[in-house]
XYZ file of C-alpha atoms in Angstrom:
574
model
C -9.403 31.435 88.186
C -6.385 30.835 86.083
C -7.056 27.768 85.028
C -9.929 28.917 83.955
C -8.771 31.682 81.722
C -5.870 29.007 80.618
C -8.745 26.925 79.371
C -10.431 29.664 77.681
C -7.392 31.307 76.068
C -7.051 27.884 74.610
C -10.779 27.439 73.889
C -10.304 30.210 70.830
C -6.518 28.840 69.223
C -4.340 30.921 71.893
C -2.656 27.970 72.951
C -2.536 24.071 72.866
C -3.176 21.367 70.259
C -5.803 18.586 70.436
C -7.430 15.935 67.713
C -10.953 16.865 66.384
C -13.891 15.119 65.336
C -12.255 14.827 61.500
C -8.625 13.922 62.938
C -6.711 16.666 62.754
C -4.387 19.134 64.956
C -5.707 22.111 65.017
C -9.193 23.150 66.865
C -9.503 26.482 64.637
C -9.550 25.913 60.809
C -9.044 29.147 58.407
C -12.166 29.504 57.993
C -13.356 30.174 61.632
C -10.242 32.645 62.140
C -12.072 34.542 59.377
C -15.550 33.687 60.926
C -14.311 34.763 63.670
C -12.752 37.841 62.838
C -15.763 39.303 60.877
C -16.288 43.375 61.506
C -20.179 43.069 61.989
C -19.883 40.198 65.292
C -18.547 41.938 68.108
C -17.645 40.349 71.097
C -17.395 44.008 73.150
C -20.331 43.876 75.177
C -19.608 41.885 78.608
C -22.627 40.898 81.131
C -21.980 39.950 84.169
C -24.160 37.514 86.007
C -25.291 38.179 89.887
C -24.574 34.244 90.656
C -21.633 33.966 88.200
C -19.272 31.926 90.544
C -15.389 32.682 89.829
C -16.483 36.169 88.434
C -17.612 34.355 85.096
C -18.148 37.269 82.109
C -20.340 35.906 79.346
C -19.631 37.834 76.112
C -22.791 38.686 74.301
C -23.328 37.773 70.384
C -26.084 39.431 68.486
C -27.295 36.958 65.695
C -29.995 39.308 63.982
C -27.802 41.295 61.446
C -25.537 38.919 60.289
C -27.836 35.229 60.986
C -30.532 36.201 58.707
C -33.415 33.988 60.196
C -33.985 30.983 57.495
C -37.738 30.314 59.273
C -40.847 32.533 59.751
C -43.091 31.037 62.556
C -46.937 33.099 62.417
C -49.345 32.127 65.335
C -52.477 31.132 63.930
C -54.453 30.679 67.451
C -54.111 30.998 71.509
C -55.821 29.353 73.957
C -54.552 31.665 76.933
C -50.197 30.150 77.052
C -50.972 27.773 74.491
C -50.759 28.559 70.606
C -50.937 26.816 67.295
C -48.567 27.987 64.053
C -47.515 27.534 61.373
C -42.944 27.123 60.800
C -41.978 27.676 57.628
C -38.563 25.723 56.979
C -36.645 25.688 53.878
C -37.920 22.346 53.395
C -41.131 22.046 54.505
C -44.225 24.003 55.837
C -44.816 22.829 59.569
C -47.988 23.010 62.017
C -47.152 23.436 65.074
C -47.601 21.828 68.111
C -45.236 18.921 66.235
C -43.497 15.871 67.760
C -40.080 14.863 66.292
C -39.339 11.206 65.735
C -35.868 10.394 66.568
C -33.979 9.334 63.552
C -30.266 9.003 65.232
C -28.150 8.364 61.916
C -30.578 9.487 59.441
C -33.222 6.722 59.629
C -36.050 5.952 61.888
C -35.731 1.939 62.473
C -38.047 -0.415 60.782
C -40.109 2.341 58.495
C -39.695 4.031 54.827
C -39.391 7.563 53.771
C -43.007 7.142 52.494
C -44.424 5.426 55.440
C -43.522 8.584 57.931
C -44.969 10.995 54.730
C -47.976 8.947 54.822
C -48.400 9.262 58.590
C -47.840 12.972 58.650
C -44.138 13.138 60.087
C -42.933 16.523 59.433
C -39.316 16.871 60.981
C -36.923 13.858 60.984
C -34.255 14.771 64.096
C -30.358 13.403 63.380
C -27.711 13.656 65.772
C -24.211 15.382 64.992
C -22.530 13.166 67.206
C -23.229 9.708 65.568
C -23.505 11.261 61.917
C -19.858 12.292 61.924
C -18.813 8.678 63.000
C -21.085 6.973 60.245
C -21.497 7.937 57.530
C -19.519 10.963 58.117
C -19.672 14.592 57.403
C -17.351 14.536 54.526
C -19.502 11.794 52.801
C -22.437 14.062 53.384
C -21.387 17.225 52.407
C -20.388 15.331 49.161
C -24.024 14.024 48.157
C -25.147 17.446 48.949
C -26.346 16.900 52.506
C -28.634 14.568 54.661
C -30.727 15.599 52.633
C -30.243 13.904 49.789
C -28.422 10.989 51.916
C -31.397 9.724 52.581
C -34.213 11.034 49.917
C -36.146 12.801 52.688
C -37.526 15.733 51.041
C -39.037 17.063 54.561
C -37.830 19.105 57.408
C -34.725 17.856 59.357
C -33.195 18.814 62.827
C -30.154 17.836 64.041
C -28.554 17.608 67.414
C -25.420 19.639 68.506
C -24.130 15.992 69.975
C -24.050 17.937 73.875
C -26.619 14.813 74.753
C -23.716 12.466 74.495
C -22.595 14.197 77.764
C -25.208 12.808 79.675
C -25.559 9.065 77.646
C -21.387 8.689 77.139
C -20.190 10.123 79.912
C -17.786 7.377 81.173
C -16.645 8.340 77.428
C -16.597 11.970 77.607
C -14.574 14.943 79.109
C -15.682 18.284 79.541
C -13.512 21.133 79.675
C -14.013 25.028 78.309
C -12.213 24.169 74.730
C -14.886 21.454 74.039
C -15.853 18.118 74.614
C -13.565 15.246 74.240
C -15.167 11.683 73.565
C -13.677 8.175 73.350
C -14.630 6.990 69.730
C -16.737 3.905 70.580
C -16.037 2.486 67.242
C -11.998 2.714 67.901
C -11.502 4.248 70.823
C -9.615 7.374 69.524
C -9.998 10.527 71.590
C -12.143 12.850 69.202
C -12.678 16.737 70.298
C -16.054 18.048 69.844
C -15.678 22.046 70.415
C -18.555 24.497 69.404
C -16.943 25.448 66.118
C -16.651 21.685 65.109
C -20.407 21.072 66.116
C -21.568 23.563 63.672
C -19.581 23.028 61.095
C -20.398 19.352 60.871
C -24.240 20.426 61.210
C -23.268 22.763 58.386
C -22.032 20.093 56.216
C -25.527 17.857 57.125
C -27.562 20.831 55.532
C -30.273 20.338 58.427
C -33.601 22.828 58.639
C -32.550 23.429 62.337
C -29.287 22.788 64.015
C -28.639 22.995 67.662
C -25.943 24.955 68.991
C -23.881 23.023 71.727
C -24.298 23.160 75.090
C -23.021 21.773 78.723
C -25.494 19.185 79.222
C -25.763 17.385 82.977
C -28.056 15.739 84.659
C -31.271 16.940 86.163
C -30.610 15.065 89.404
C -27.181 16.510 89.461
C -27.351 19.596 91.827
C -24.284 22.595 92.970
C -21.782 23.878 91.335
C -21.849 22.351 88.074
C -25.057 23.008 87.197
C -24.200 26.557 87.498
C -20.900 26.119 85.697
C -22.917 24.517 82.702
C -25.363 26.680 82.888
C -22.155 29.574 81.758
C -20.450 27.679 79.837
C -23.635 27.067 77.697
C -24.252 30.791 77.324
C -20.131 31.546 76.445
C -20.278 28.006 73.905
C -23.736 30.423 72.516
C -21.541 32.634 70.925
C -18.582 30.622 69.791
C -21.296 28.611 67.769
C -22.936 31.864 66.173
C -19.050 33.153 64.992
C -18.984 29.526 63.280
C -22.489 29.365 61.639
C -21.408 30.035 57.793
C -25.464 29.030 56.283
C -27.623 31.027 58.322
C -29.718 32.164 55.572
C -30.804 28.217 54.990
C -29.770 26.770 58.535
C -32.149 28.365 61.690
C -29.366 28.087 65.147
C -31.369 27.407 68.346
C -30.082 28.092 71.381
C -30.802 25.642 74.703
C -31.611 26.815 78.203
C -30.482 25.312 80.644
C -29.523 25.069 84.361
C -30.925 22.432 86.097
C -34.067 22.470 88.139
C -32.971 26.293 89.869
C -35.342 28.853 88.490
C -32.908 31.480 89.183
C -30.165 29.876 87.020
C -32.856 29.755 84.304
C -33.550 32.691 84.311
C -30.214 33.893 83.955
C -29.875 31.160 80.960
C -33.340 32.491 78.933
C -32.190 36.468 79.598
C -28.724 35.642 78.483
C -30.099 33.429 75.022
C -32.726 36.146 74.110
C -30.181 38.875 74.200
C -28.962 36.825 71.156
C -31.838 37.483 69.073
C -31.862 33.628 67.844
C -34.113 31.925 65.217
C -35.781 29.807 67.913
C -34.907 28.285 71.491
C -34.503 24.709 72.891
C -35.370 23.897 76.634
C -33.106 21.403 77.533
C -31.735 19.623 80.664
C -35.245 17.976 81.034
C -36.472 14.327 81.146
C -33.578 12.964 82.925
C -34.822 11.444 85.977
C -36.698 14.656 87.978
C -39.899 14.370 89.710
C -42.666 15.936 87.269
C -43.423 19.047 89.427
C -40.329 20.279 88.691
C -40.455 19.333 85.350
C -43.649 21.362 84.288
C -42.612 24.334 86.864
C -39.023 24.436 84.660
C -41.367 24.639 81.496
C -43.298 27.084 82.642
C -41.188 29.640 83.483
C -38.867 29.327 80.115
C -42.057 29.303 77.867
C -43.047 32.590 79.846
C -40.026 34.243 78.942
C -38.943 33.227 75.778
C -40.462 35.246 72.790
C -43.677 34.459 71.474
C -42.732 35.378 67.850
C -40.352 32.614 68.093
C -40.515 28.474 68.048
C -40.047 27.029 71.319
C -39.038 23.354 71.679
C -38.704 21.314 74.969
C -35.992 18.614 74.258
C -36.609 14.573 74.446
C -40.104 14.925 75.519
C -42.227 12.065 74.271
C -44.897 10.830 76.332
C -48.655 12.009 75.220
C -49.489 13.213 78.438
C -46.266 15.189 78.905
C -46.624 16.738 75.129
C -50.412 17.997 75.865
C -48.998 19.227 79.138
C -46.566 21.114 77.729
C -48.564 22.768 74.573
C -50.976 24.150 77.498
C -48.080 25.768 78.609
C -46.785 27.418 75.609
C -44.575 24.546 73.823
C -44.377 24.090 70.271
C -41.918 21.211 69.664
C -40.854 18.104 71.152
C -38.898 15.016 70.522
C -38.285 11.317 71.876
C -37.270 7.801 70.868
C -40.278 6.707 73.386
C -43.068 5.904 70.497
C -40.495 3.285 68.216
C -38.451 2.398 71.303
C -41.302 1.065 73.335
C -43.010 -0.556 70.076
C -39.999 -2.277 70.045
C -40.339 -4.114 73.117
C -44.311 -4.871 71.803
C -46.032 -1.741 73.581
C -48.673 0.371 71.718
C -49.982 3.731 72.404
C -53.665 4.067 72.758
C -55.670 6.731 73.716
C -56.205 4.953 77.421
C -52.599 4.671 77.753
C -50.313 1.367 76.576
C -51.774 -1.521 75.582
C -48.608 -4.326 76.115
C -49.757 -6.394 72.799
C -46.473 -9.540 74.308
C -49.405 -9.785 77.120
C -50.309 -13.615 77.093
C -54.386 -12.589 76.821
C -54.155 -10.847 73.764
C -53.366 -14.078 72.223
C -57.171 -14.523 71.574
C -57.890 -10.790 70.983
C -59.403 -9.889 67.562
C -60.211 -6.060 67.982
C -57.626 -3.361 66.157
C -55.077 -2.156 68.891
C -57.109 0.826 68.734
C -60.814 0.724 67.061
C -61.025 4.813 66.976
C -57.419 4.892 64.780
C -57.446 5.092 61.215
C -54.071 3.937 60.750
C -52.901 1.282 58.596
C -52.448 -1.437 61.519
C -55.304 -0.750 63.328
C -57.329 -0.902 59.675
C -55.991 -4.168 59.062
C -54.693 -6.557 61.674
C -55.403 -8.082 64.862
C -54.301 -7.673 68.767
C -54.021 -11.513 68.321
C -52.174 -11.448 64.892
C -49.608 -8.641 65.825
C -49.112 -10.474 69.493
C -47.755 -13.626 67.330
C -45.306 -11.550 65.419
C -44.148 -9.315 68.278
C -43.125 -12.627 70.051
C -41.775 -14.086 66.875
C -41.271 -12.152 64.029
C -39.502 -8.224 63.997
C -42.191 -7.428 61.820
C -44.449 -6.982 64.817
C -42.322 -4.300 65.914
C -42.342 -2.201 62.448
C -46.313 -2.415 62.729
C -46.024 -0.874 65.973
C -43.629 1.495 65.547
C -45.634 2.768 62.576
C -48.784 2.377 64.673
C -47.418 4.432 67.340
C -46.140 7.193 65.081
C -49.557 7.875 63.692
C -50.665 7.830 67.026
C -48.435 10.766 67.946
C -48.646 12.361 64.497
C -52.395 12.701 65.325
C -52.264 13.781 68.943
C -50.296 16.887 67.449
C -52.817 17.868 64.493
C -55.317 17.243 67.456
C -53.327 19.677 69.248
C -53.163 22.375 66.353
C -56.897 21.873 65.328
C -57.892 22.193 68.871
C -56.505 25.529 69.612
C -57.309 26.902 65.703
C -60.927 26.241 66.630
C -61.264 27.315 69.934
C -61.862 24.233 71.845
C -58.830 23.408 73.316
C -60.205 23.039 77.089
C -62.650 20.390 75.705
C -59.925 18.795 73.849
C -57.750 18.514 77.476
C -60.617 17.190 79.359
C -61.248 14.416 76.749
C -58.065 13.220 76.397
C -57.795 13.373 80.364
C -61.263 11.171 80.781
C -59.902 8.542 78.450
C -56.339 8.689 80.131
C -57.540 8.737 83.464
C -61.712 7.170 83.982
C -61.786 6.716 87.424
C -60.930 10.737 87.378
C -57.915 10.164 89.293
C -55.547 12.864 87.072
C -51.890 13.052 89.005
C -51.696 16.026 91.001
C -49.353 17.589 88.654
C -51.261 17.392 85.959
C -54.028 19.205 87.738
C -51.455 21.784 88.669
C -50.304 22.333 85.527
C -53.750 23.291 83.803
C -54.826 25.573 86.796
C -51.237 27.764 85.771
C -52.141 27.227 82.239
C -55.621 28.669 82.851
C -57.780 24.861 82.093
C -60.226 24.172 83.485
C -60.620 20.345 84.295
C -62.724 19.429 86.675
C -65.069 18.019 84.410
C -62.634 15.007 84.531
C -61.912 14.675 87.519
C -63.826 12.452 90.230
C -63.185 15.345 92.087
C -60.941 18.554 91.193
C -60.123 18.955 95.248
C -59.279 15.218 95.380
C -56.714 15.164 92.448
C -54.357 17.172 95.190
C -54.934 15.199 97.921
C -52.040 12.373 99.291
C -53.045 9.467 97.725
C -52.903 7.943 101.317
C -55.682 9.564 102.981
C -58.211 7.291 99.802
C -56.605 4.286 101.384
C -58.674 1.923 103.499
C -58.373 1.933 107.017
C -58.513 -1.732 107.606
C -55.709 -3.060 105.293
C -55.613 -6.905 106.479
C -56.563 -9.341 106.734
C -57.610 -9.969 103.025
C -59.975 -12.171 101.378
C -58.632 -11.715 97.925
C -55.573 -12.708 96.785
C -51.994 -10.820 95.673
C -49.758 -11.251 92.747
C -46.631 -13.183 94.031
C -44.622 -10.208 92.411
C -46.088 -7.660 94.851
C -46.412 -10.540 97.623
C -42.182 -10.846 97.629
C -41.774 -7.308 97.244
C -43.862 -6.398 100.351
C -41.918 -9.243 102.184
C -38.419 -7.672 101.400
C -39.552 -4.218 102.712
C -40.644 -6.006 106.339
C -37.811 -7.810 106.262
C -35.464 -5.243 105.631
C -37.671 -2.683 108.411
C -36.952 -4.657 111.630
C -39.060 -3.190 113.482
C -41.401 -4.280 116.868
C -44.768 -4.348 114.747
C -43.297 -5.680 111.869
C -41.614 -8.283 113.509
C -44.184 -11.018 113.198
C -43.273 -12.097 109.567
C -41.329 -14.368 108.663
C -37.652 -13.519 107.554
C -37.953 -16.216 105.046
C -40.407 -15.996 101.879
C -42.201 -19.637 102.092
C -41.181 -21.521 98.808
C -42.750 -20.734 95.787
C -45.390 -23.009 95.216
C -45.754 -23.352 99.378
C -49.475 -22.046 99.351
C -51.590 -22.341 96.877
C -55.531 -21.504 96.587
C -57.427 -21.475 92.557
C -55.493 -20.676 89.890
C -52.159 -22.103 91.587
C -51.708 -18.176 92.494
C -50.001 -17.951 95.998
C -52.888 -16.704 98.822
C -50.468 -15.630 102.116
C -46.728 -15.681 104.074
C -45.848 -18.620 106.431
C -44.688 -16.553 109.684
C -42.365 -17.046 112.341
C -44.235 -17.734 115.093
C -46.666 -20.190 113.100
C -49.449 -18.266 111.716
C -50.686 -17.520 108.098
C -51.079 -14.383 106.617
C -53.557 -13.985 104.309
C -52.816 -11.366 100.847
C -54.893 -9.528 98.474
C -54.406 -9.622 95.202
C -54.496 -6.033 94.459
C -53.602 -3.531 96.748
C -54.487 0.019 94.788
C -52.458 2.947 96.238
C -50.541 0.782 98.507
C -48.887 2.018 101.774
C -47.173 -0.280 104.576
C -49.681 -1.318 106.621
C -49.573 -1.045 110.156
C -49.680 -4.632 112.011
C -50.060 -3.207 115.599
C -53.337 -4.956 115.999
C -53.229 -7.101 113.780
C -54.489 -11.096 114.281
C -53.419 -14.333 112.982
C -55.162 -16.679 111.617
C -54.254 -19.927 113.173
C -51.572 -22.050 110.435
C -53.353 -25.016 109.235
C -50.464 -27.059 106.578
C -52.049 -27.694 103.363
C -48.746 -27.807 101.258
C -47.688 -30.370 98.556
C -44.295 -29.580 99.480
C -44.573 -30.895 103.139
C -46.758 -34.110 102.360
C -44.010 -35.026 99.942
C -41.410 -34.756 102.523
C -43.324 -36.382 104.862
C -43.527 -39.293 102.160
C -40.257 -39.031 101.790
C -39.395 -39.231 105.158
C -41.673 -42.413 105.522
C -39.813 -44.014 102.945
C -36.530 -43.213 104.561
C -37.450 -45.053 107.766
């Protein structure tokens, strides 16, 4: 408890030195002493949380007198939790649902200003973190702001840099004064405290700034979850005292606490007490199982306002994004779309279409022959497979290609609900996704909470909830197909690694490659122990371990190259 309060006491100047993100001494500047010190921001009010461990007190901050809101969001339509509207920014007039391309230091890689106007980007998103180290806030603040740094004459968002907790955290140290990161360009400890996050946002001259939070991961459970989940709420108010443009600059706040529903709770109560512009769920797509990620959604879209934005942080993938506007999300962002076009993946309506695939060599269709984009218009699978293997324009086309794609699947989104056919909308882009009607359970979960109806698309709307074991085939082997090699080996290493009595008839050696081969030189069965020959399938759909209780060999009969050439060698050698 007292090194607690130490911390704190030196959080706000009482005590204690440290170097900052622009290398100087002191943590407090004039200016946030006077920030700080203004009549109308009172710091008197103390809640106390029910699971506060260490008797945490989180001082409450009301931003609506002196944070004039810079943004006026107006719902246009509903479809029950799931609305369309319109965000007016200082710098642009937004339809929401929107997707967010990631633009780390002010660019998005491989594409022009005018190429993400053309495809409909509305809001670049920056991050403080990397924009301090290069170019630099001064630098910025001198041109007049991001801005004008990069002639984007849209909406911009920028990052608090609390992410960096998560991806540099063998570089980062967390305490209640701030975070303290190992430069990666010099390795100088820099400070990153509230204050300094919002100033530096300040200086950028972003639409929407983030404030900073404790960020951890969501497989990361205890204590610390709870102890971000505090200091998150207490760093809240620290970052409203900073905010010096908040008639031009909109301050979200970002929920979190992990994957406990109670700690959220506590989080969303204590941020809408704070009367903020808009709010951020963060904490998500880090590694959790998607039940809990659409359950954590649910119950923070629930609760937040509904006369205010709500934006569910590094959430990218189409299915995810329509998931989440059922539920009452307006914003998202990810580096998925440009990062996977990077390594030659496009987005298409049925899901990814992997263009570095050796049969699209000979392809001539678009990537996608329902897109009007300029790459689908106007080259080839074939011709964009040669350049994604060759050339780095390949991944530009895609990138832009996979933009569009997104851009779309948000004014899809808007129109959708504006016009009252939002339910059709979900059950389309479901029967595309998924044809065979087999929708992930969660999925199907999701909608019934969100009040969609889809089992229209489903081969059966019982069935989507089902374990996936009980469609399996009783009678697993033997095969009369064939099995890729990959899943051949990777079956092997799970027997031999399970030692058990029934499982004990394979071999604990994988034949050599190249040991059995049937058409197509693609591998056809295991060489076992005891001198039998297991025959494989080549796809196994929902697979399970089989059980081999019962099951029969087929006697070995040797029909490998690699044996008659040792016996020829051996023939020779005598």
């Amino acid at each position: 408890m007292k090194k607690v309060e130490r911390e704190r006491r030196q959080s706000v100047g009482q005590s204690g030195n440290s170097n900052n993100m622009f290398g100087g001494t002191s943590v407090w500047t004039p200016m946030s002493w006077r920030l700080s010190l203004k009549p109308n921001i009172t710091n008197k009010v103390q809640a106390v949380h029910p699971r506060s461990r260490q008797g945490y007190t989180t001082p409450i901050t009301t931003a609506s007198e002196t944070n004039a809101m810079a943004l006026s969001f107006e719902v246009l339509g509903r479809f029950n939790r799931a609305r369309a509207a319109r965000l007016t920014l200082p710098h642009f007039l937004c339809q929401t649902p929107l997707f967010m391309p990631v633009g780390t230091q002010g660019t998005i890689k491989g594409l022009t200003n005018s190429q993400l106007e053309d495809i409909g980007c509305q809001i670049i998103l920056g991050n403080t973190y990397h924009l301090a180290l290069r170019p630099t806030s001064e630098l910025l603040d001198e041109v007049g702001g991001l801005h004008n740094f990069m002639n984007w004459q849209r909406a911009l968002l920028t990052d608090s840099g609390g992410f960096q907790m998560v991806s540099l955290l063998h570089l980062a140290d967390i305490t209640e004064k701030g975070v303290t990161f190992q430069s990666p360009v010099d390795g100088k400890p820099m400070l990153l405290t509230p204050e300094e996050s919002i100033q530096i946002q300040n200086r950028i001259g972003a639409d929407i700034i983030m404030a900073l939070d404790d960020v951890v991961k969501t497989t990361i459970t205890g204590p610390r979850v709870e102890e971000a989940m505090h200091r998150t709420l207490r760093w809240i108010d620290r970052c409203i005292a900073a905010h010096t443009r908040p008639h031009d600059q909109n301050l979200f706040g970002i929920v979190q606490g992990g994957l406990d529903p109670i700690l959220r709770d506590i989080c969303v109560k204590g941020l809408v007490e704070r009367n903020l512009p808009g709010y951020a769920i963060g904490g998500l797509s880090g590694g959790e199982d998607k039940n809990s990620f659409w359950r954590v959604v649910a119950q923070c879209t629930a609760a937040l306002p509904e006369d205010k934005p709500r934006y569910v942080m590094g959430v990218g993938y189409p299915l995810d994004i329509v998931v989440c506007s059922a539920l009452g999300a307006d914003m998202y962002d990810c580096v998925y779309p440009t990062r996977t076009a990077r390594f030659g993946t496009a987005l298409i309506p049925e899901g990814v279409l992997k263009l570095k695939h050796r049969k699209m060599a000979d392809d001539t269709r678009p990537i996608d022959p329902s897109c009007p984009c300029m790459v689908c218009k106007n080259y080839t699978r074939a011709y964009i497979h040669c350049l994604v293997t060759k050339d780095a324009m390949g991944s530009q086309l895609l990138s832009y290609h996979n933009l569009y794609y997104m851009m779309q699947l948000s004014r899809n989104l808007h129109s959708s609900i504006v016009e009252g056919r939002f339910p059709e909308f979900v059950c389309d882009f479901l029967r595309k996704m998924f044809p065979n009607g087999d929708v992930p359970e969660w999925v199907c979960d999701a909608m019934e909470v969100a009040g969609i109806d889809i089992s229209s698309c489903c081969a059966s709307f019982s069935s989507c909830k089902e374990d996936d074991s009980n469609s399996m085939p009783k009678e697993v082997f033997p095969f009369k197909k064939k099995m890729p090699l990959g899943l051949i080996l990777g079956i092997g290493r799970a027997f031999r690694r399970k030692r058990t009595s029934s499982l004990d008839i394979l071999s604990s050696k994988r034949a050599p490659r190249g040991y059995y081969k049937g058409k197509n030189c693609k591998p056809t069965g295991f060489h076992t122990r005891k001198g039998g020959y297991v025959v494989m399938q080549e796809k196994l759909p929902n697979y399970v371990v089989p059980d081999l209780t019962d099951f029969k060999l087929k006697p070995y009969v040797s029909q490998c190259p690699l044996e008659v050439k040792t016996s020829q060698a051996s023939q020779t050698a005598k």
